[in-house]
Short mmCIF file of C-alpha atoms and ligand atoms in Angstrom, two decimals:
data_model
loop_
_atom_site.label_atom_id
_atom_site.label_comp_id
_atom_site.label_asym_id
_atom_site.label_seq_id
_atom_site.Cartn_x
_atom_site.Cartn_y
_atom_site.Cartn_z
CA MET A 12 0.00 0.00 0.00
CA ALA A 13 1.25 3.47 -0.87
CA ASP A 14 1.67 5.90 2.03
CA ILE A 15 -0.84 8.70 1.98
CA ILE A 16 0.76 12.13 2.20
CA ASP A 17 -1.47 14.01 4.64
CA GLY A 18 -1.67 17.55 3.24
CA ARG A 19 -3.96 18.68 6.05
CA ALA A 20 -1.46 17.66 8.74
CA ILE A 21 1.50 19.22 6.90
CA ALA A 22 -0.51 22.42 6.37
CA ARG A 23 -1.29 22.53 10.11
CA GLN A 24 2.42 22.22 10.91
CA LEU A 25 3.17 25.10 8.54
CA ASP A 26 0.40 27.17 10.15
CA GLU A 27 2.06 26.62 13.54
CA VAL A 28 5.33 28.00 12.17
CA THR A 29 3.47 30.93 10.63
CA THR A 30 1.66 31.66 13.92
CA ALA A 31 4.99 31.64 15.76
CA GLU A 32 6.44 34.07 13.21
CA VAL A 33 3.48 36.42 13.63
CA THR A 34 4.05 36.33 17.39
CA GLU A 35 7.73 37.12 16.84
CA ILE A 36 6.85 40.10 14.63
CA VAL A 37 4.44 41.50 17.22
CA ALA A 38 6.91 40.84 20.06
CA ALA A 39 9.46 42.91 18.13
CA GLY A 40 7.05 45.87 18.41
CA HIS A 41 5.62 45.72 14.89
CA GLN A 42 2.04 45.56 13.75
CA ALA A 43 0.84 42.05 12.83
CA PRO A 44 1.16 41.26 9.09
CA GLY A 45 -1.70 42.71 7.02
CA LEU A 46 -3.24 41.05 3.97
CA ALA A 47 -5.57 43.05 1.71
CA VAL A 48 -8.06 40.76 -0.02
CA ILE A 49 -9.86 42.23 -3.04
CA LEU A 50 -13.02 40.61 -4.35
CA VAL A 51 -14.68 42.13 -7.40
CA GLY A 52 -18.23 40.95 -8.11
CA ASN A 53 -19.96 37.99 -6.51
CA ASP A 54 -18.78 34.84 -8.24
CA PRO A 55 -19.92 32.10 -5.79
CA ALA A 56 -16.69 30.07 -5.99
CA SER A 57 -14.59 33.21 -5.42
CA GLU A 58 -16.76 34.10 -2.40
CA VAL A 59 -15.97 30.69 -0.89
CA TYR A 60 -12.22 30.97 -1.59
CA VAL A 61 -12.03 34.48 -0.14
CA ARG A 62 -13.96 33.47 2.98
CA ARG A 63 -11.62 30.51 3.54
CA LYS A 64 -8.55 32.71 3.15
CA ILE A 65 -9.89 35.31 5.58
CA GLU A 66 -10.73 32.63 8.17
CA ALA A 67 -7.25 31.17 7.75
CA CYS A 68 -5.70 34.61 8.37
CA GLU A 69 -7.62 34.85 11.63
CA ARG A 70 -6.31 31.45 12.73
CA VAL A 71 -2.66 32.50 12.49
CA GLY A 72 -3.02 36.14 13.62
CA ILE A 73 -2.68 37.86 10.24
CA ARG A 74 -4.86 40.98 9.88
CA SER A 75 -7.05 40.59 6.78
CA ILE A 76 -8.62 43.67 5.26
CA GLU A 77 -11.37 42.87 2.79
CA HIS A 78 -12.21 45.12 -0.16
CA ARG A 79 -15.45 44.10 -1.82
CA LEU A 80 -16.20 45.89 -5.08
CA PRO A 81 -19.24 45.60 -7.36
CA ASP A 82 -18.91 43.70 -10.64
CA THR A 83 -19.37 47.02 -12.48
CA THR A 84 -16.06 48.28 -11.04
CA SER A 85 -13.89 49.98 -13.65
CA GLN A 86 -10.29 48.98 -14.26
CA ASP A 87 -9.15 52.49 -13.28
CA SER A 88 -10.81 52.38 -9.87
CA LEU A 89 -9.33 48.93 -9.19
CA LEU A 90 -5.87 50.18 -10.21
CA THR A 91 -6.33 53.21 -7.93
CA LEU A 92 -7.19 50.95 -4.98
CA ILE A 93 -4.13 48.77 -5.63
CA ALA A 94 -1.88 51.84 -5.89
CA ARG A 95 -3.17 52.96 -2.49
CA LEU A 96 -2.56 49.52 -0.97
CA ASN A 97 0.92 49.38 -2.53
CA ALA A 98 1.78 52.60 -0.70
CA ASP A 99 0.19 51.59 2.62
CA PRO A 100 2.90 50.48 5.12
CA GLU A 101 0.30 48.56 7.15
CA ILE A 102 -0.43 46.27 4.19
CA HIS A 103 2.18 43.59 3.48
CA GLY A 104 0.31 41.37 1.06
CA ILE A 105 -2.28 42.11 -1.64
CA LEU A 106 -4.45 39.37 -3.05
CA CYS A 107 -6.83 40.10 -5.92
CA GLN A 108 -9.16 37.14 -6.37
CA VAL A 109 -9.53 35.98 -9.97
CA PRO A 110 -11.49 35.69 -12.24
CA LEU A 111 -12.13 39.43 -12.65
CA PRO A 112 -15.11 40.83 -14.60
CA GLU A 113 -14.56 41.07 -18.35
CA GLN A 114 -14.16 44.88 -18.48
CA ILE A 115 -10.96 44.44 -16.46
CA ASP A 116 -7.59 43.38 -17.90
CA THR A 117 -6.47 40.73 -15.39
CA GLY A 118 -2.80 40.83 -16.45
CA ARG A 119 -2.66 44.60 -16.08
CA VAL A 120 -4.24 44.46 -12.63
CA LEU A 121 -2.06 41.64 -11.26
CA GLY A 122 0.99 43.35 -12.76
CA SER A 123 0.13 46.55 -10.87
CA ILE A 124 0.55 44.87 -7.47
CA SER A 125 3.95 45.68 -5.97
CA PRO A 126 6.18 42.57 -6.40
CA ASP A 127 7.05 42.87 -2.69
CA LYS A 128 3.36 42.52 -1.75
CA ASP A 129 2.47 39.98 -4.45
CA VAL A 130 1.77 37.09 -2.07
CA ASP A 131 0.28 35.00 -4.91
CA GLY A 132 3.64 35.17 -6.71
CA PHE A 133 2.00 35.92 -10.08
CA HIS A 134 3.76 39.24 -10.83
CA PRO A 135 6.16 38.98 -13.82
CA VAL A 136 9.01 40.14 -11.57
CA ASN A 137 8.42 37.24 -9.19
CA VAL A 138 7.99 34.84 -12.13
CA GLY A 139 11.34 36.05 -13.48
CA ARG A 140 13.03 35.70 -10.11
CA LEU A 141 11.70 32.17 -9.76
CA SER A 142 12.86 31.13 -13.21
CA THR A 143 16.34 32.56 -12.58
CA GLY A 144 16.57 31.13 -9.07
CA THR A 145 17.01 34.58 -7.56
CA GLY A 146 14.39 34.55 -4.84
CA GLY A 147 11.12 36.45 -4.84
CA ILE A 148 7.73 35.24 -3.68
CA ILE A 149 6.94 31.70 -4.77
CA PRO A 150 3.35 31.00 -5.91
CA CYS A 151 1.33 29.20 -3.24
CA THR A 152 0.31 25.93 -4.92
CA PRO A 153 3.78 25.22 -6.39
CA LEU A 154 5.37 25.99 -3.01
CA GLY A 155 2.90 23.60 -1.37
CA VAL A 156 3.77 20.91 -3.95
CA MET A 157 7.47 21.21 -3.09
CA LYS A 158 6.78 20.96 0.64
CA LEU A 159 4.70 17.81 0.07
CA ILE A 160 7.44 16.23 -2.06
CA TYR A 161 10.06 17.00 0.57
CA SER A 162 7.87 15.44 3.25
CA VAL A 163 8.72 12.05 1.67
CA VAL A 164 11.86 12.65 -0.46
CA ASP A 165 15.16 13.65 1.15
CA ASP A 166 16.96 14.84 -1.93
CA LEU A 167 15.69 15.52 -5.46
CA THR A 168 19.14 15.74 -7.04
CA GLY A 169 19.10 13.79 -10.29
CA LYS A 170 15.62 12.39 -9.71
CA ASP A 171 13.40 12.01 -12.77
CA VAL A 172 10.31 14.15 -12.26
CA VAL A 173 7.44 14.39 -14.73
CA VAL A 174 5.10 17.38 -14.48
CA ILE A 175 1.77 16.96 -16.27
CA GLY A 176 0.42 20.41 -17.19
CA LYS A 177 2.25 23.60 -18.13
CA SER A 178 0.03 26.38 -16.79
CA ASN A 179 1.52 29.61 -15.50
CA ILE A 180 0.06 29.08 -12.03
CA VAL A 181 1.03 25.43 -11.46
CA GLY A 182 2.96 23.46 -14.11
CA LYS A 183 5.62 26.01 -15.12
CA PRO A 184 6.48 27.31 -11.62
CA VAL A 185 6.58 23.75 -10.24
CA ALA A 186 8.97 22.78 -13.06
CA ASN A 187 11.22 25.76 -12.24
CA LEU A 188 11.30 24.90 -8.55
CA LEU A 189 12.15 21.29 -9.35
CA LEU A 190 14.99 22.42 -11.62
CA GLU A 191 16.33 24.57 -8.79
CA ALA A 192 16.19 21.44 -6.64
CA GLU A 193 18.46 19.74 -9.23
CA ALA A 194 15.84 17.27 -10.47
CA THR A 195 15.70 16.18 -14.11
CA VAL A 196 12.37 17.62 -15.16
CA THR A 197 10.09 16.66 -18.04
CA VAL A 198 7.13 18.98 -18.57
CA THR A 199 4.21 17.48 -20.47
CA HIS A 200 0.86 18.82 -21.65
CA ILE A 201 -2.21 18.09 -23.72
CA HIS A 202 -0.18 17.77 -26.97
CA THR A 203 2.49 15.46 -25.53
CA HIS A 204 2.77 12.14 -27.38
CA GLY A 205 3.14 8.89 -25.48
CA LEU A 206 2.41 10.33 -22.06
CA PRO A 207 2.05 6.95 -20.26
CA ASP A 208 5.57 5.90 -21.35
CA ILE A 209 7.04 9.24 -20.24
CA VAL A 210 5.30 9.10 -16.86
CA ARG A 211 6.42 5.50 -16.29
CA LYS A 212 10.05 6.67 -16.08
CA ALA A 213 9.32 9.12 -13.28
CA ASP A 214 10.56 8.86 -9.70
CA VAL A 215 8.16 11.71 -8.86
CA ILE A 216 4.96 12.59 -10.72
CA VAL A 217 3.24 15.97 -10.35
CA ALA A 218 -0.18 15.79 -12.01
CA ALA A 219 -1.71 19.22 -12.68
CA ALA A 220 -3.87 18.74 -15.76
CA GLY A 221 -7.40 19.08 -14.40
CA ALA A 222 -8.21 15.77 -16.18
CA PRO A 223 -9.99 13.41 -13.77
CA GLU A 224 -8.14 10.11 -13.18
CA LEU A 225 -5.88 10.70 -16.18
CA VAL A 226 -2.93 8.91 -14.56
CA ARG A 227 -3.66 5.17 -14.49
CA GLY A 228 -1.95 2.51 -12.43
CA TYR A 229 0.07 1.13 -15.36
CA TRP A 230 1.57 4.61 -15.97
CA VAL A 231 3.24 4.57 -12.57
CA LYS A 232 6.60 2.98 -11.74
CA GLU A 233 6.83 0.85 -8.58
CA GLY A 234 7.85 3.09 -5.67
CA ALA A 235 7.16 6.44 -7.39
CA VAL A 236 5.94 9.48 -5.42
CA ILE A 237 2.75 11.07 -6.75
CA ILE A 238 1.52 14.60 -6.07
CA ASP A 239 -2.01 15.07 -7.39
CA VAL A 240 -2.79 18.75 -7.87
CA GLY A 241 -5.89 18.24 -10.00
CA ILE A 242 -9.32 18.98 -8.62
CA THR A 243 -12.44 18.36 -10.68
CA ARG A 244 -15.93 18.47 -9.21
CA MET A 245 -17.97 15.57 -10.61
CA GLU A 246 -21.43 14.16 -10.22
CA GLY A 247 -21.36 11.41 -7.62
CA GLU A 248 -24.02 9.07 -6.32
CA ASN A 249 -27.42 10.38 -5.18
CA GLY A 250 -26.89 13.60 -7.14
CA LYS A 251 -24.10 14.68 -4.77
CA THR A 252 -20.89 16.09 -6.18
CA ARG A 253 -17.43 14.83 -5.28
CA LEU A 254 -13.90 16.07 -5.91
CA VAL A 255 -11.76 13.93 -8.21
CA GLY A 256 -8.01 14.25 -8.74
CA ASP A 257 -5.90 13.66 -11.86
CA VAL A 258 -4.75 10.27 -10.57
CA ALA A 259 -6.72 7.00 -10.40
CA PHE A 260 -5.98 6.75 -6.68
CA ASP A 261 -7.06 3.11 -6.20
CA GLU A 262 -4.79 1.94 -9.06
CA VAL A 263 -1.56 3.46 -7.77
CA GLN A 264 -1.09 1.53 -4.55
CA HIS A 265 2.30 0.29 -5.84
CA ALA A 266 3.57 3.90 -5.57
CA SER A 267 5.58 4.68 -2.43
CA ALA A 268 3.50 7.73 -1.52
CA VAL A 269 0.56 9.62 -2.97
CA THR A 270 -1.47 12.71 -2.06
CA PRO A 271 -5.23 12.26 -1.73
CA VAL A 272 -7.88 14.50 -3.26
CA PRO A 273 -9.22 16.20 -1.24
CA GLY A 274 -6.76 16.58 1.63
CA GLY A 275 -3.49 16.75 -0.30
CA VAL A 276 -2.35 19.84 -2.21
CA GLY A 277 -5.49 21.89 -1.51
CA PRO A 278 -4.83 22.64 2.20
CA MET A 279 -1.20 23.51 1.42
CA THR A 280 -2.17 26.32 -0.93
CA ILE A 281 -3.79 28.44 1.78
CA ALA A 282 -1.08 27.61 4.33
CA CYS A 283 1.53 28.83 1.81
CA LEU A 284 -0.45 32.02 1.21
CA LEU A 285 -0.25 32.77 4.94
CA SER A 286 3.43 31.89 4.99
CA ASN A 287 4.08 34.19 2.02
CA THR A 288 2.25 37.05 3.75
CA VAL A 289 4.42 36.68 6.85
CA LYS A 290 7.50 36.51 4.66
CA ALA A 291 6.47 39.77 2.96
CA ALA A 292 5.91 41.40 6.37
CA ARG A 293 9.28 40.21 7.67
CA ASN A 294 10.94 41.65 4.57
CA ALA A 295 9.11 44.97 5.06
CA TYR A 296 10.19 45.09 8.72
CA GLY A 297 13.79 44.20 7.85
CA MET A 298 13.54 40.97 9.83
CA ASN A 299 14.99 38.73 7.13
CA SER A 300 18.46 40.21 7.72
CA GLY A 301 18.81 41.22 4.12
CA VAL A 302 18.55 37.65 2.94
CA SER A 303 17.60 37.65 -0.73
CA ASN A 304 15.83 34.30 -0.54
CA ALA A 305 17.90 33.24 -3.52
CA ILE A 306 16.77 29.72 -4.21
CA ALA A 307 20.00 28.57 -5.79
CA GLU A 308 22.06 29.32 -2.69
CA ASP A 309 19.75 27.77 -0.16
CA ASP A 310 19.75 24.40 1.38
CA LYS A 311 16.84 23.33 -0.80
CA ARG A 312 15.33 20.91 1.61
CA THR A 313 15.41 23.35 4.54
CA MET A 314 13.89 25.97 2.33
CA PHE A 315 10.80 23.95 1.58
CA THR A 316 10.45 22.09 4.84
CA GLY A 317 11.22 25.02 7.12
CA SER A 318 9.24 28.18 7.73
CA GLY A 319 7.80 28.79 4.32
CA ASN A 320 10.30 29.88 1.69
CA ARG A 321 12.58 31.80 3.99
CA PRO A 322 16.06 30.51 4.50
CA ASN A 323 16.82 29.75 8.13
P1 NAD B 413 -4.94 24.80 -16.72
O1 NAD B 413 -6.21 24.39 -17.39
O2 NAD B 413 -4.51 26.22 -16.78
O3 NAD B 413 -3.74 23.92 -17.32
C1 NAD B 413 -3.87 22.54 -17.48
C2 NAD B 413 -2.64 21.99 -18.14
O4 NAD B 413 -2.76 20.59 -18.23
C3 NAD B 413 -2.40 22.51 -19.55
O5 NAD B 413 -1.03 22.78 -19.73
C4 NAD B 413 -2.85 21.35 -20.45
O6 NAD B 413 -2.10 21.29 -21.65
C5 NAD B 413 -2.58 20.16 -19.57
N1 NAD B 413 -3.51 19.06 -19.80
C6 NAD B 413 -4.86 19.10 -19.79
N2 NAD B 413 -5.38 17.90 -20.07
C7 NAD B 413 -4.34 17.08 -20.29
C8 NAD B 413 -4.22 15.71 -20.65
N3 NAD B 413 -5.30 14.96 -20.87
N4 NAD B 413 -2.99 15.20 -20.80
C9 NAD B 413 -1.89 15.95 -20.59
N5 NAD B 413 -1.94 17.25 -20.26
C10 NAD B 413 -3.15 17.81 -20.11
O7 NAD B 413 -5.08 24.29 -15.23
P2 NAD B 413 -4.32 24.74 -13.88
O8 NAD B 413 -4.83 26.05 -13.45
O9 NAD B 413 -2.86 24.52 -14.03
O10 NAD B 413 -4.90 23.63 -12.87
C11 NAD B 413 -4.68 22.26 -13.08
C12 NAD B 413 -5.50 21.49 -12.07
O11 NAD B 413 -5.03 21.78 -10.77
C13 NAD B 413 -6.99 21.82 -12.07
O12 NAD B 413 -7.72 20.65 -11.75
C14 NAD B 413 -7.11 22.82 -10.93
O13 NAD B 413 -8.41 22.80 -10.35
C15 NAD B 413 -6.09 22.27 -9.98
N6 NAD B 413 -5.54 23.27 -9.05
C16 NAD B 413 -5.54 22.95 -7.74
C17 NAD B 413 -5.02 23.84 -6.83
C18 NAD B 413 -5.01 23.46 -5.39
O14 NAD B 413 -4.89 24.32 -4.54
N7 NAD B 413 -5.10 22.19 -5.06
C19 NAD B 413 -4.52 25.07 -7.24
C20 NAD B 413 -4.50 25.36 -8.62
C21 NAD B 413 -5.01 24.44 -9.51
#
């Protein structure tokens, strides 16, 4: 039987570290880290995500400041709000929930958030820093994926890792982090030929396709580690819906370890958001002793298993 990697438990451990860091910030005489959460319109899924993030902030002692705007909000007024939050020393992280209404250029808006406060790690400056291994804020889901891998793998040097999916928010940043960890990385996508044969070579599989149960048992090498990022809501029995991952969970029991869906990557994403917010606050308060967070120079394992993405 494959070990189940308990994302909820690992997320709780990270939250404990984050809570301790908030306490340390306050004990040093600073205001607790502040996260501005912007929600434009009333998309039901976004409402749920935002509520969960705000509740999570409360759990670890981060101040969350919610900005709810109507779905008729103009791009200019959203940009004005972000400019104000960028300049506000009491705000350390800015999160603008996507999707945004169609009159708003999402790229323009996300690009207007100060890279230092971009706790989602989507700003092109942070993307560039990640791909050059020069620090910056690491996007939450990819950071969570690395922490889950390192909960069962000591060293990724030379390991064959296959990433399924090449999106900007999961596949590509995960691939960059894995390269920084000295893995041999193969990135695959919808147009990849012979995917089962490619996946079968992998020591570690990161599935982020959004294709329910795409990865079958016969695709998986004995003893591989599987991180299932995919989440698809599907019709279950009695008209109830259930969440399904990208991996046929029951077929991969010859793997050494696998994340469940739900309860794997999902809980890590919010825990990493909180960790990133504290990291941004520590940087703003000069508490990271000028450390650049350069990925290439870090002890990789400590970086992902320790307190968020901050070198010890
Ligand atoms: P996306 O749609 O932007 O990208 C999907 C990628 O997978 C694309 O590169 C596509 O080419 C590839 N792909 C799709 N079907 C494929 C197939 N059959 N074979 C090979 N490649 C295929 O999606 P995304 O935003 O990267 O999200 C991927 C999945 O991860 C979704 O299920 C999403 O819900 C989930 N997700 C989970 C979390 C979390 O917190 N757990 C966070 C982000 C995304």
